[in-house]
Every structure is written in C-alpha cells, then in structure tokens.
PDB file of C-alpha atoms in Angstrom:
ATOM      1  CA  MET A 257     -61.357 -61.635 -66.888  1.00  0.00           C
ATOM      2  CA  LEU A 258     -61.695 -63.319 -70.275  1.00  0.00           C
ATOM      3  CA  ASP A 259     -60.280 -66.828 -70.798  1.00  0.00           C
ATOM      4  CA  ALA A 260     -59.726 -68.869 -73.964  1.00  0.00           C
ATOM      5  CA  ALA A 261     -61.608 -71.889 -72.608  1.00  0.00           C
ATOM      6  CA  ALA A 262     -63.537 -73.087 -69.617  1.00  0.00           C
ATOM      7  CA  PRO A 263     -61.868 -75.393 -67.050  1.00  0.00           C
ATOM      8  CA  GLY A 264     -61.370 -78.877 -68.472  1.00  0.00           C
ATOM      9  CA  GLN A 265     -61.245 -77.656 -72.087  1.00  0.00           C
ATOM     10  CA  TYR A 266     -58.307 -77.131 -74.414  1.00  0.00           C
ATOM     11  CA  GLY A 267     -57.702 -73.810 -76.111  1.00  0.00           C
ATOM     12  CA  LEU A 268     -57.210 -74.183 -79.868  1.00  0.00           C
ATOM     13  CA  GLU A 269     -54.767 -72.623 -82.282  1.00  0.00           C
ATOM     14  CA  GLY A 270     -54.288 -72.874 -86.015  1.00  0.00           C
ATOM     15  CA  ARG A 271     -53.318 -71.083 -89.215  1.00  0.00           C
ATOM     16  CA  ILE A 272     -56.208 -68.668 -89.495  1.00  0.00           C
ATOM     17  CA  SER A 273     -54.781 -65.752 -91.466  1.00  0.00           C
ATOM     18  CA  HIS A 274     -52.396 -66.279 -94.428  1.00  0.00           C
ATOM     19  CA  GLU A 275     -49.193 -67.881 -93.065  1.00  0.00           C
ATOM     20  CA  HIS A 276     -49.621 -66.963 -89.405  1.00  0.00           C
ATOM     21  CA  TRP A 277     -50.829 -69.154 -86.563  1.00  0.00           C
ATOM     22  CA  PHE A 278     -53.002 -67.726 -83.815  1.00  0.00           C
ATOM     23  CA  GLY A 279     -54.790 -68.917 -80.742  1.00  0.00           C
ATOM     24  CA  TRP A 280     -58.505 -69.029 -81.544  1.00  0.00           C
ATOM     25  CA  PHE A 281     -59.379 -66.842 -78.595  1.00  0.00           C
ATOM     26  CA  SER A 282     -56.666 -64.261 -79.369  1.00  0.00           C
ATOM     27  CA  TRP A 283     -57.750 -64.088 -83.010  1.00  0.00           C
ATOM     28  CA  SER A 284     -61.433 -63.829 -82.092  1.00  0.00           C
ATOM     29  CA  LEU A 285     -60.720 -61.068 -79.582  1.00  0.00           C
ATOM     30  CA  ALA A 286     -58.736 -59.093 -82.174  1.00  0.00           C
ATOM     31  CA  ARG A 287     -61.459 -59.555 -84.803  1.00  0.00           C
ATOM     32  CA  ALA A 288     -64.211 -58.474 -82.411  1.00  0.00           C
ATOM     33  CA  LEU A 289     -62.270 -55.380 -81.363  1.00  0.00           C
ATOM     34  CA  ALA A 290     -61.512 -54.509 -84.990  1.00  0.00           C
ATOM     35  CA  THR A 291     -65.060 -54.735 -86.288  1.00  0.00           C
ATOM     36  CA  GLY A 292     -67.184 -53.102 -83.618  1.00  0.00           C
ATOM     37  CA  PRO A 293     -67.482 -49.896 -81.589  1.00  0.00           C
ATOM     38  CA  GLN A 294     -65.127 -49.545 -78.661  1.00  0.00           C
ATOM     39  CA  ASP A 295     -67.854 -48.098 -76.430  1.00  0.00           C
ATOM     40  CA  ARG A 296     -69.783 -51.379 -76.320  1.00  0.00           C
ATOM     41  CA  SER A 297     -70.041 -53.235 -73.035  1.00  0.00           C
ATOM     42  CA  ILE A 298     -67.677 -56.018 -71.974  1.00  0.00           C
ATOM     43  CA  ASP A 299     -70.683 -58.349 -71.918  1.00  0.00           C
ATOM     44  CA  ARG A 300     -71.416 -57.617 -75.571  1.00  0.00           C
ATOM     45  CA  LEU A 301     -67.751 -58.025 -76.518  1.00  0.00           C
ATOM     46  CA  HIS A 302     -67.686 -61.473 -74.929  1.00  0.00           C
ATOM     47  CA  ALA A 303     -70.726 -62.528 -76.965  1.00  0.00           C
ATOM     48  CA  GLU A 304     -69.061 -61.296 -80.165  1.00  0.00           C
ATOM     49  CA  ILE A 305     -65.863 -63.210 -79.330  1.00  0.00           C
ATOM     50  CA  GLN A 306     -67.872 -66.393 -78.936  1.00  0.00           C
ATOM     51  CA  ASP A 307     -69.625 -65.779 -82.266  1.00  0.00           C
ATOM     52  CA  VAL A 308     -66.257 -65.517 -84.044  1.00  0.00           C
ATOM     53  CA  MET A 309     -64.981 -68.678 -82.328  1.00  0.00           C
ATOM     54  CA  ASN A 310     -68.127 -70.564 -83.320  1.00  0.00           C
ATOM     55  CA  ASN A 311     -67.684 -69.437 -86.932  1.00  0.00           C
ATOM     56  CA  LEU A 312     -64.105 -70.728 -86.888  1.00  0.00           C
ATOM     57  CA  GLY A 313     -65.361 -74.057 -85.581  1.00  0.00           C
ATOM     58  CA  ASP A 314     -67.939 -74.297 -88.372  1.00  0.00           C
ATOM     59  CA  LEU A 315     -65.295 -73.395 -90.930  1.00  0.00           C
ATOM     60  CA  VAL A 316     -62.883 -76.192 -90.009  1.00  0.00           C
ATOM     61  CA  GLY A 317     -65.430 -78.722 -88.803  1.00  0.00           C
ATOM     62  CA  VAL A 318     -64.606 -78.813 -85.097  1.00  0.00           C
ATOM     63  CA  ARG A 319     -66.528 -77.787 -82.010  1.00  0.00           C
ATOM     64  CA  SER A 320     -65.211 -74.525 -80.688  1.00  0.00           C
ATOM     65  CA  PRO A 321     -64.324 -74.355 -76.992  1.00  0.00           C
ATOM     66  CA  GLY A 322     -66.398 -71.830 -75.117  1.00  0.00           C
ATOM     67  CA  SER A 323     -64.557 -68.722 -73.995  1.00  0.00           C
ATOM     68  CA  ARG A 324     -65.158 -67.749 -70.384  1.00  0.00           C
ATOM     69  CA  MET A 325     -65.779 -64.403 -68.715  1.00  0.00           C
ATOM     70  CA  LYS A 326     -65.519 -63.724 -64.997  1.00  0.00           C
ATOM     71  CA  ALA A 327     -66.770 -60.296 -63.955  1.00  0.00           C
ATOM     72  CA  ALA A 328     -69.142 -58.702 -61.502  1.00  0.00           C
ATOM     73  CA  GLY A 329     -72.486 -57.616 -62.895  1.00  0.00           C
ATOM     74  CA  ALA A 330     -71.667 -53.907 -62.790  1.00  0.00           C
ATOM     75  CA  VAL A 331     -68.307 -54.407 -64.497  1.00  0.00           C
ATOM     76  CA  ARG A 332     -69.945 -56.322 -67.352  1.00  0.00           C
ATOM     77  CA  GLU A 333     -71.695 -53.104 -68.397  1.00  0.00           C
ATOM     78  CA  ASN A 334     -68.485 -51.068 -68.571  1.00  0.00           C
ATOM     79  CA  ALA A 335     -67.035 -49.877 -71.858  1.00  0.00           C
ATOM     80  CA  VAL A 336     -64.425 -52.179 -73.386  1.00  0.00           C
ATOM     81  CA  LEU A 337     -61.740 -49.490 -73.421  1.00  0.00           C
ATOM     82  CA  GLY A 338     -62.032 -47.515 -70.222  1.00  0.00           C
ATOM     83  CA  GLY A 339     -62.994 -48.608 -66.757  1.00  0.00           C
ATOM     84  CA  ASP A 340     -65.863 -46.213 -66.109  1.00  0.00           C
ATOM     85  CA  ARG A 341     -69.506 -47.056 -66.626  1.00  0.00           C
ATOM     86  CA  LEU A 342     -70.851 -45.726 -69.922  1.00  0.00           C
ATOM     87  CA  GLU A 343     -72.272 -42.239 -69.664  1.00  0.00           C
ATOM     88  CA  ALA A 344     -74.667 -40.479 -72.006  1.00  0.00           C
ATOM     89  CA  GLY A 345     -72.588 -39.156 -74.869  1.00  0.00           C
ATOM     90  CA  GLY A 346     -69.348 -40.482 -73.375  1.00  0.00           C
ATOM     91  CA  ARG A 347     -66.978 -42.111 -75.891  1.00  0.00           C
ATOM     92  CA  PRO A 348     -63.459 -43.520 -75.772  1.00  0.00           C
ATOM     93  CA  THR A 349     -60.634 -41.933 -77.748  1.00  0.00           C
ATOM     94  CA  ALA A 350     -61.415 -43.784 -81.007  1.00  0.00           C
ATOM     95  CA  ASP A 351     -64.646 -45.453 -82.024  1.00  0.00           C
ATOM     96  CA  ARG A 352     -62.949 -48.334 -83.872  1.00  0.00           C
ATOM     97  CA  ALA A 353     -59.717 -50.292 -83.758  1.00  0.00           C
ATOM     98  CA  TRP A 354     -57.215 -48.859 -86.237  1.00  0.00           C
ATOM     99  CA  ALA A 355     -53.727 -49.475 -87.590  1.00  0.00           C
ATOM    100  CA  ASN A 356     -50.987 -46.966 -88.312  1.00  0.00           C
ATOM    101  CA  ALA A 357     -50.752 -46.482 -92.082  1.00  0.00           C
ATOM    102  CA  GLU A 358     -47.265 -45.337 -93.043  1.00  0.00           C
ATOM    103  CA  PHE A 359     -46.561 -44.376 -96.647  1.00  0.00           C
ATOM    104  CA  ILE A 360     -43.618 -46.441 -97.960  1.00  0.00           C
ATOM    105  CA  GLY A 361     -43.484 -45.174-101.544  1.00  0.00           C
ATOM    106  CA  SER A 362     -44.671 -46.489-104.913  1.00  0.00           C
ATOM    107  CA  GLY A 363     -48.287 -45.905-103.944  1.00  0.00           C
ATOM    108  CA  GLU A 364     -48.124 -48.292-100.964  1.00  0.00           C
ATOM    109  CA  VAL A 365     -48.751 -48.017 -97.240  1.00  0.00           C
ATOM    110  CA  LEU A 366     -47.628 -50.284 -94.428  1.00  0.00           C
ATOM    111  CA  LEU A 367     -50.378 -51.214 -91.972  1.00  0.00           C
ATOM    112  CA  GLU A 368     -48.488 -51.751 -88.733  1.00  0.00           C
ATOM    113  CA  GLN A 369     -49.563 -54.982 -86.980  1.00  0.00           C
ATOM    114  CA  GLY A 370     -52.293 -55.193 -89.591  1.00  0.00           C
ATOM    115  CA  SER A 371     -52.457 -58.990 -89.632  1.00  0.00           C
ATOM    116  CA  LEU A 372     -53.718 -58.883 -86.039  1.00  0.00           C
ATOM    117  CA  LEU A 373     -56.672 -56.792 -87.227  1.00  0.00           C
ATOM    118  CA  GLY A 374     -57.633 -59.000 -90.154  1.00  0.00           C
ATOM    119  CA  ALA A 375     -55.422 -57.548 -92.888  1.00  0.00           C
ATOM    120  CA  GLY A 376     -55.335 -60.655 -95.056  1.00  0.00           C
ATOM    121  CA  PRO A 377     -54.410 -60.477 -98.752  1.00  0.00           C
ATOM    122  CA  GLY A 378     -57.244 -58.846-100.665  1.00  0.00           C
ATOM    123  CA  SER A 379     -58.802 -57.094 -97.664  1.00  0.00           C
ATOM    124  CA  LEU A 380     -59.808 -53.467 -98.227  1.00  0.00           C
ATOM    125  CA  TRP A 381     -58.896 -50.653 -95.839  1.00  0.00           C
ATOM    126  CA  ALA A 382     -59.929 -47.017 -95.479  1.00  0.00           C
ATOM    127  CA  VAL A 383     -57.134 -44.542 -94.717  1.00  0.00           C
ATOM    128  CA  TYR A 384     -57.874 -41.497 -92.545  1.00  0.00           C
ATOM    129  CA  PRO A 385     -55.924 -38.396 -91.479  1.00  0.00           C
ATOM    130  CA  PRO A 386     -53.666 -38.543 -88.406  1.00  0.00           C
ATOM    131  CA  ASP A 387     -55.418 -38.434 -85.017  1.00  0.00           C
ATOM    132  CA  THR A 388     -58.812 -39.387 -86.473  1.00  0.00           C
ATOM    133  CA  SER A 389     -61.096 -40.700 -83.733  1.00  0.00           C
ATOM    134  CA  SER A 390     -64.430 -40.904 -85.579  1.00  0.00           C
ATOM    135  CA  PHE A 391     -64.038 -42.982 -88.727  1.00  0.00           C
ATOM    136  CA  THR A 392     -66.816 -41.677 -90.968  1.00  0.00           C
ATOM    137  CA  ALA A 393     -67.105 -42.108 -94.728  1.00  0.00           C
ATOM    138  CA  GLU A 394     -66.731 -38.371 -95.298  1.00  0.00           C
ATOM    139  CA  ALA A 395     -63.266 -38.299 -93.711  1.00  0.00           C
ATOM    140  CA  ILE A 396     -61.668 -41.053 -95.835  1.00  0.00           C
ATOM    141  CA  LEU A 397     -58.462 -39.954 -97.582  1.00  0.00           C
ATOM    142  CA  ALA A 398     -58.000 -43.097 -99.668  1.00  0.00           C
ATOM    143  CA  THR A 399     -58.687 -46.809 -99.799  1.00  0.00           C
ATOM    144  CA  ALA A 400     -56.023 -49.491-100.012  1.00  0.00           C
ATOM    145  CA  GLU A 401     -55.985 -53.222-100.763  1.00  0.00           C
ATOM    146  CA  VAL A 402     -53.620 -55.548 -98.915  1.00  0.00           C
ATOM    147  CA  THR A 403     -51.134 -57.247-101.247  1.00  0.00           C
ATOM    148  CA  GLY A 404     -48.658 -58.919 -98.884  1.00  0.00           C
ATOM    149  CA  HIS A 405     -47.028 -59.008 -95.468  1.00  0.00           C
ATOM    150  CA  ASP A 406     -43.810 -58.152 -93.667  1.00  0.00           C
ATOM    151  CA  GLY A 407     -44.166 -60.191 -90.506  1.00  0.00           C
ATOM    152  CA  ASP A 408     -47.308 -58.964 -88.749  1.00  0.00           C
ATOM    153  CA  ASP A 409     -47.325 -55.749 -90.794  1.00  0.00           C
ATOM    154  CA  ALA A 410     -49.356 -55.646 -94.007  1.00  0.00           C
ATOM    155  CA  ARG A 411     -48.468 -53.918 -97.273  1.00  0.00           C
ATOM    156  CA  ALA A 412     -51.403 -52.304 -99.057  1.00  0.00           C
ATOM    157  CA  LYS A 413     -51.688 -50.632-102.466  1.00  0.00           C
ATOM    158  CA  LEU A 414     -53.454 -47.287-102.509  1.00  0.00           C
ATOM    159  CA  ASP A 415     -56.263 -47.134-105.052  1.00  0.00           C
ATOM    160  CA  GLY A 416     -55.188 -44.669-107.711  1.00  0.00           C
ATOM    161  CA  GLY A 417     -51.684 -44.380-106.274  1.00  0.00           C
ATOM    162  CA  GLY A 418     -50.846 -41.100-104.598  1.00  0.00           C
ATOM    163  CA  THR A 419     -49.679 -40.631-101.034  1.00  0.00           C
ATOM    164  CA  VAL A 420     -51.025 -40.115 -97.506  1.00  0.00           C
ATOM    165  CA  PRO A 421     -49.621 -37.996 -94.667  1.00  0.00           C
ATOM    166  CA  ALA A 422     -47.371 -39.432 -91.975  1.00  0.00           C
ATOM    167  CA  GLY A 423     -49.294 -40.818 -89.016  1.00  0.00           C
ATOM    168  CA  SER A 424     -52.394 -41.732 -91.022  1.00  0.00           C
ATOM    169  CA  ARG A 425     -54.767 -44.291 -89.571  1.00  0.00           C
ATOM    170  CA  ALA A 426     -56.526 -47.157 -91.345  1.00  0.00           C
ATOM    171  CA  VAL A 427     -59.585 -49.241 -90.482  1.00  0.00           C
ATOM    172  CA  LEU A 428     -60.923 -52.386 -92.098  1.00  0.00           C
ATOM    173  CA  LEU A 429     -63.607 -51.822 -94.744  1.00  0.00           C
ATOM    174  CA  ALA A 430     -63.986 -55.334 -96.163  1.00  0.00           C
ATOM    175  CA  PRO A 431     -62.335 -58.605 -95.112  1.00  0.00           C
ATOM    176  CA  ALA A 432     -60.132 -60.699 -97.357  1.00  0.00           C
ATOM    177  CA  PRO A 433     -61.977 -62.921 -99.844  1.00  0.00           C
ATOM    178  CA  PRO A 434     -62.595 -66.449 -98.583  1.00  0.00           C
ATOM    179  CA  PRO A 435     -60.182 -69.250 -99.523  1.00  0.00           C
ATOM    180  CA  THR A 436     -60.828 -71.353-102.606  1.00  0.00           C
ATOM    181  CA  THR A 437     -58.654 -74.283-101.524  1.00  0.00           C
ATOM    182  CA  VAL A 438     -58.223 -76.464 -98.448  1.00  0.00           C
ATOM    183  CA  SER A 439     -54.775 -77.461 -97.183  1.00  0.00           C
ATOM    184  CA  VAL A 440     -54.581 -81.198 -96.434  1.00  0.00           C
ATOM    185  CA  TRP A 441     -51.857 -83.321 -94.869  1.00  0.00           C
ATOM    186  CA  LEU A 442     -52.014 -87.059 -95.556  1.00  0.00           C
ATOM    187  CA  ARG A 443     -50.185 -87.940 -92.368  1.00  0.00           C
ATOM    188  CA  ARG A 444     -50.530 -91.696 -92.558  1.00  0.00           C
ATOM    189  CA  VAL A 445     -52.078 -93.799 -95.307  1.00  0.00           C
ATOM    190  CA  SER A 446     -51.318 -97.470 -94.711  1.00  0.00           C
ATOM    191  CA  GLY A 447     -51.019 -99.921 -97.563  1.00  0.00           C
ATOM    192  CA  PRO A 448     -50.188 -99.494-101.232  1.00  0.00           C
ATOM    193  CA  GLY A 449     -53.146 -97.184-101.933  1.00  0.00           C
ATOM    194  CA  GLY A 450     -51.589 -94.035-100.476  1.00  0.00           C
ATOM    195  CA  GLU A 451     -50.358 -92.539-103.726  1.00  0.00           C
ATOM    196  CA  THR A 452     -53.564 -93.603-105.471  1.00  0.00           C
ATOM    197  CA  LEU A 453     -55.628 -91.688-102.915  1.00  0.00           C
ATOM    198  CA  ARG A 454     -53.354 -88.693-103.257  1.00  0.00           C
ATOM    199  CA  ASP A 455     -53.782 -88.783-107.032  1.00  0.00           C
ATOM    200  CA  ALA A 456     -57.561 -89.078-106.689  1.00  0.00           C
ATOM    201  CA  LEU A 457     -57.767 -86.101-104.319  1.00  0.00           C
ATOM    202  CA  SER A 458     -55.399 -84.097-106.523  1.00  0.00           C
ATOM    203  CA  ALA A 459     -58.027 -84.136-109.264  1.00  0.00           C
ATOM    204  CA  SER A 460     -60.046 -81.658-107.182  1.00  0.00           C
ATOM    205  CA  PRO A 461     -59.060 -77.983-107.529  1.00  0.00           C
ATOM    206  CA  ARG A 462     -60.107 -77.517-103.894  1.00  0.00           C
ATOM    207  CA  VAL A 463     -57.271 -79.617-102.439  1.00  0.00           C
ATOM    208  CA  LYS A 464     -53.784 -78.287-101.736  1.00  0.00           C
ATOM    209  CA  PHE A 465     -51.400 -80.757-100.100  1.00  0.00           C
ATOM    210  CA  VAL A 466     -48.972 -79.784 -97.351  1.00  0.00           C
ATOM    211  CA  GLU A 467     -46.313 -81.972 -95.777  1.00  0.00           C
ATOM    212  CA  SER A 468     -46.753 -81.243 -92.080  1.00  0.00           C
ATOM    213  CA  ALA A 469     -49.382 -80.293 -89.534  1.00  0.00           C
ATOM    214  CA  ARG A 470     -48.270 -76.682 -89.739  1.00  0.00           C
ATOM    215  CA  GLY A 471     -50.563 -75.020 -92.211  1.00  0.00           C
ATOM    216  CA  ALA A 472     -52.904 -78.009 -92.589  1.00  0.00           C
ATOM    217  CA  ARG A 473     -56.632 -77.329 -92.348  1.00  0.00           C
ATOM    218  CA  PHE A 474     -57.285 -81.072 -92.254  1.00  0.00           C
ATOM    219  CA  ILE A 475     -55.061 -84.012 -91.284  1.00  0.00           C
ATOM    220  CA  VAL A 476     -55.944 -87.456 -92.660  1.00  0.00           C
ATOM    221  CA  ASN A 477     -54.993 -90.824 -91.140  1.00  0.00           C
ATOM    222  CA  ILE A 478     -55.936 -94.117 -92.800  1.00  0.00           C
ATOM    223  CA  ASP A 479     -55.016 -97.473 -91.263  1.00  0.00           C
ATOM    224  CA  ASP A 480     -56.660-100.773 -90.352  1.00  0.00           C
ATOM    225  CA  ARG A 481     -59.030 -98.921 -87.996  1.00  0.00           C
ATOM    226  CA  GLY A 482     -60.465 -96.837 -90.817  1.00  0.00           C
ATOM    227  CA  CYS A 483     -60.182 -93.230 -91.968  1.00  0.00           C
ATOM    228  CA  ARG A 484     -59.916 -90.429 -89.425  1.00  0.00           C
ATOM    229  CA  VAL A 485     -59.937 -86.731 -90.286  1.00  0.00           C
ATOM    230  CA  TYR A 486     -58.598 -84.211 -87.773  1.00  0.00           C
ATOM    231  CA  GLY A 487     -58.817 -80.440 -87.609  1.00  0.00           C
ATOM    232  CA  PRO A 488     -55.893 -77.974 -87.335  1.00  0.00           C
ATOM    233  CA  GLY A 489     -53.001 -79.300 -85.284  1.00  0.00           C
ATOM    234  CA  GLY A 490     -54.642 -82.719 -85.030  1.00  0.00           C
ATOM    235  CA  LEU A 491     -56.327 -81.665 -81.795  1.00  0.00           C
ATOM    236  CA  GLN A 492     -59.884 -82.681 -82.614  1.00  0.00           C
ATOM    237  CA  LEU A 493     -61.360 -85.549 -84.584  1.00  0.00           C
ATOM    238  CA  VAL A 494     -63.879 -84.103 -87.046  1.00  0.00           C
ATOM    239  CA  GLU A 495     -64.866 -87.242 -88.966  1.00  0.00           C
ATOM    240  CA  GLU A 496     -64.284 -90.985 -88.775  1.00  0.00           C
ATOM    241  CA  PHE A 497     -65.474 -93.772 -91.041  1.00  0.00           C
ATOM    242  CA  GLN A 498     -64.525 -97.277 -92.091  1.00  0.00           C
ATOM    243  CA  GLU A 499     -62.656 -97.270 -95.376  1.00  0.00           C
ATOM    244  CA  VAL A 500     -64.553 -99.330 -97.963  1.00  0.00           C
ATOM    245  CA  SER A 501     -63.118 -98.409-101.347  1.00  0.00           C
ATOM    246  CA  LEU A 502     -60.919 -95.776-102.915  1.00  0.00           C
ATOM    247  CA  GLU A 503     -63.930 -94.194-104.608  1.00  0.00           C
ATOM    248  CA  GLU A 504     -65.990 -93.964-101.419  1.00  0.00           C
ATOM    249  CA  THR A 505     -63.081 -92.689 -99.337  1.00  0.00           C
ATOM    250  CA  THR A 506     -62.265 -90.045-101.945  1.00  0.00           C
ATOM    251  CA  ALA A 507     -65.904 -88.954-102.187  1.00  0.00           C
ATOM    252  CA  ARG A 508     -66.327 -88.599 -98.422  1.00  0.00           C
ATOM    253  CA  LEU A 509     -63.099 -86.668 -98.013  1.00  0.00           C
ATOM    254  CA  LEU A 510     -63.911 -84.311-100.882  1.00  0.00           C
ATOM    255  CA  THR A 511     -67.367 -83.698 -99.410  1.00  0.00           C
ATOM    256  CA  ARG A 512     -65.745 -82.661 -96.129  1.00  0.00           C
ATOM    257  CA  PHE A 513     -63.225 -80.392 -97.871  1.00  0.00           C
ATOM    258  CA  GLU A 514     -65.845 -78.824-100.150  1.00  0.00           C
ATOM    259  CA  ARG A 515     -68.098 -78.059 -97.188  1.00  0.00           C
ATOM    260  CA  SER A 516     -65.268 -76.192 -95.488  1.00  0.00           C
ATOM    261  CA  VAL A 517     -64.811 -73.966 -98.553  1.00  0.00           C
ATOM    262  CA  ARG A 518     -68.565 -73.343 -98.887  1.00  0.00           C
ATOM    263  CA  LEU A 519     -68.824 -72.335 -95.239  1.00  0.00           C
ATOM    264  CA  ALA A 520     -65.986 -69.855 -95.700  1.00  0.00           C
ATOM    265  CA  HIS A 521     -67.801 -68.274 -98.650  1.00  0.00           C
ATOM    266  CA  LEU A 522     -71.112 -68.104 -96.785  1.00  0.00           C
ATOM    267  CA  GLN A 523     -69.473 -66.437 -93.796  1.00  0.00           C
ATOM    268  CA  ALA A 524     -67.910 -63.844 -96.089  1.00  0.00           C
ATOM    269  CA  LEU A 525     -71.301 -62.710 -97.428  1.00  0.00           C
TER     270      LEU A 525
END
C-alpha cells in the first residue's frame, strides 16, 4: 500500500501542470510511472515517487511530506504492474507508460489523458504504431509537441505534419520547458503601501499576479506581525520576516520568487 503522507502529516495539492491541480502524491506517482520501466520493483517505484515529491518541495519552497509504503519484504520486490515476482526475461505488456494518440486532423494528435503523464505545453512526445510494447527509437513513427489541452487530454502538433494510424501510442520524450514566471497572490497587505508593493514587484518580469489562492505558487500576507509567505494553497509557511522598508521587503520577496524559477530550470536540465 502506498500513501500520500505518513500519519500525522497533511497531503499537499497544488497547480503543478498548466491549469490543473493535483495531489502531490498522485502527480508524483503518475510522473514516476511515465518516466521509468514498468518492470521495476515496487520498492524502487516508491523511492522514485519520493524523489519527485522532494523536487516539488524544492521548487515551491516547502518541505514535502514523506509518502509511505506498507508491504511485506517479498512483495516489495515484485514488478509494479503484475503481482508475480520478477523472472529472468519476464516483462509486463508495455515497458513504459503510454497515451493513446488519436489523429484529429490538421497535423494534430490528441493524447488521451496526457496531462496525467506530464503532457504540459511544449513537451515532446514520440508516436508509435498501435500495440507497441517496446518503445525503441527505431520504431518511432513521428514526434509531436504539445500545444494545448482539452480537459485532461493534450493536443500535440506532429512535426512535419502528416498523419498517424488509428490506435497509435505515444510516450514522453522531453518534458515541458520550465516556467519563466511565478504566480503570486497578495492576499493581505495592511496599510497604504499595498499598491506600492504591488507596483514594485510588477517591475520584475518573473512575477505574475493572481487574485485567489487557486493558481498561486506563493501567497503573501503583510500585517503588523510582519511578512509571511506561504506555498500553494496557503498550507505551509515558507518564509517569515519583519517588514522594515518597501525596498527590503521587495528585495526579499523577489529573491524567493527568483529562486523558485531557478530551481525549476535546474531540475529541467
């Protein structure tokens, strides 16, 4: 059994991929399944899930809750997909997580439920023939770049146009490029300096303001107790300091926001 958090901890959720919100554990599980072989052990999968959750925590400046696994020692060595112990040469049906790639005309394919497998705008996918189970470079029919979404499905433009057969499968080749901006909600800024702070932060190309917690990477509160910066959903305090001046407050906030963007770029390397 895999859990989102240990007893006494909160599970986290936030806007991780384009406009969609996910639980951190659910997103990390989907990412781990999408980017590794399906014949790995459950023990290894759990370690990869925790790595993704830790990276999310570094990205937004909060401490990630630890996912939890409960399994007998023998079960921990089983393949992720399939209940039997791994055998020499034994493999599950497909060696990677894949999405149905349906041709929708005008040189585009629809990656069904693609957003759950990391199909963010700008991500690159390899398209394979129907029923492919071993996704090798030699078998690629085409590559496609994600341009938008229809709910959880992703629209992708085929390089060079053309078409692909019905029932084609697609796997992730390269993730979406990292964000260049940070969404910030100034939830409460007491006193007459609120608009001045907003204007000062607006001078940075990194800052994009939102008007609610939904979609905010950081939430800022300033009152007589000082400045407090929260992570997604306002669940965790990531920084707190006593407000001294507009210049110092602006500088400290921009340092926090800039670090988030730099971490995203480093993790994309």
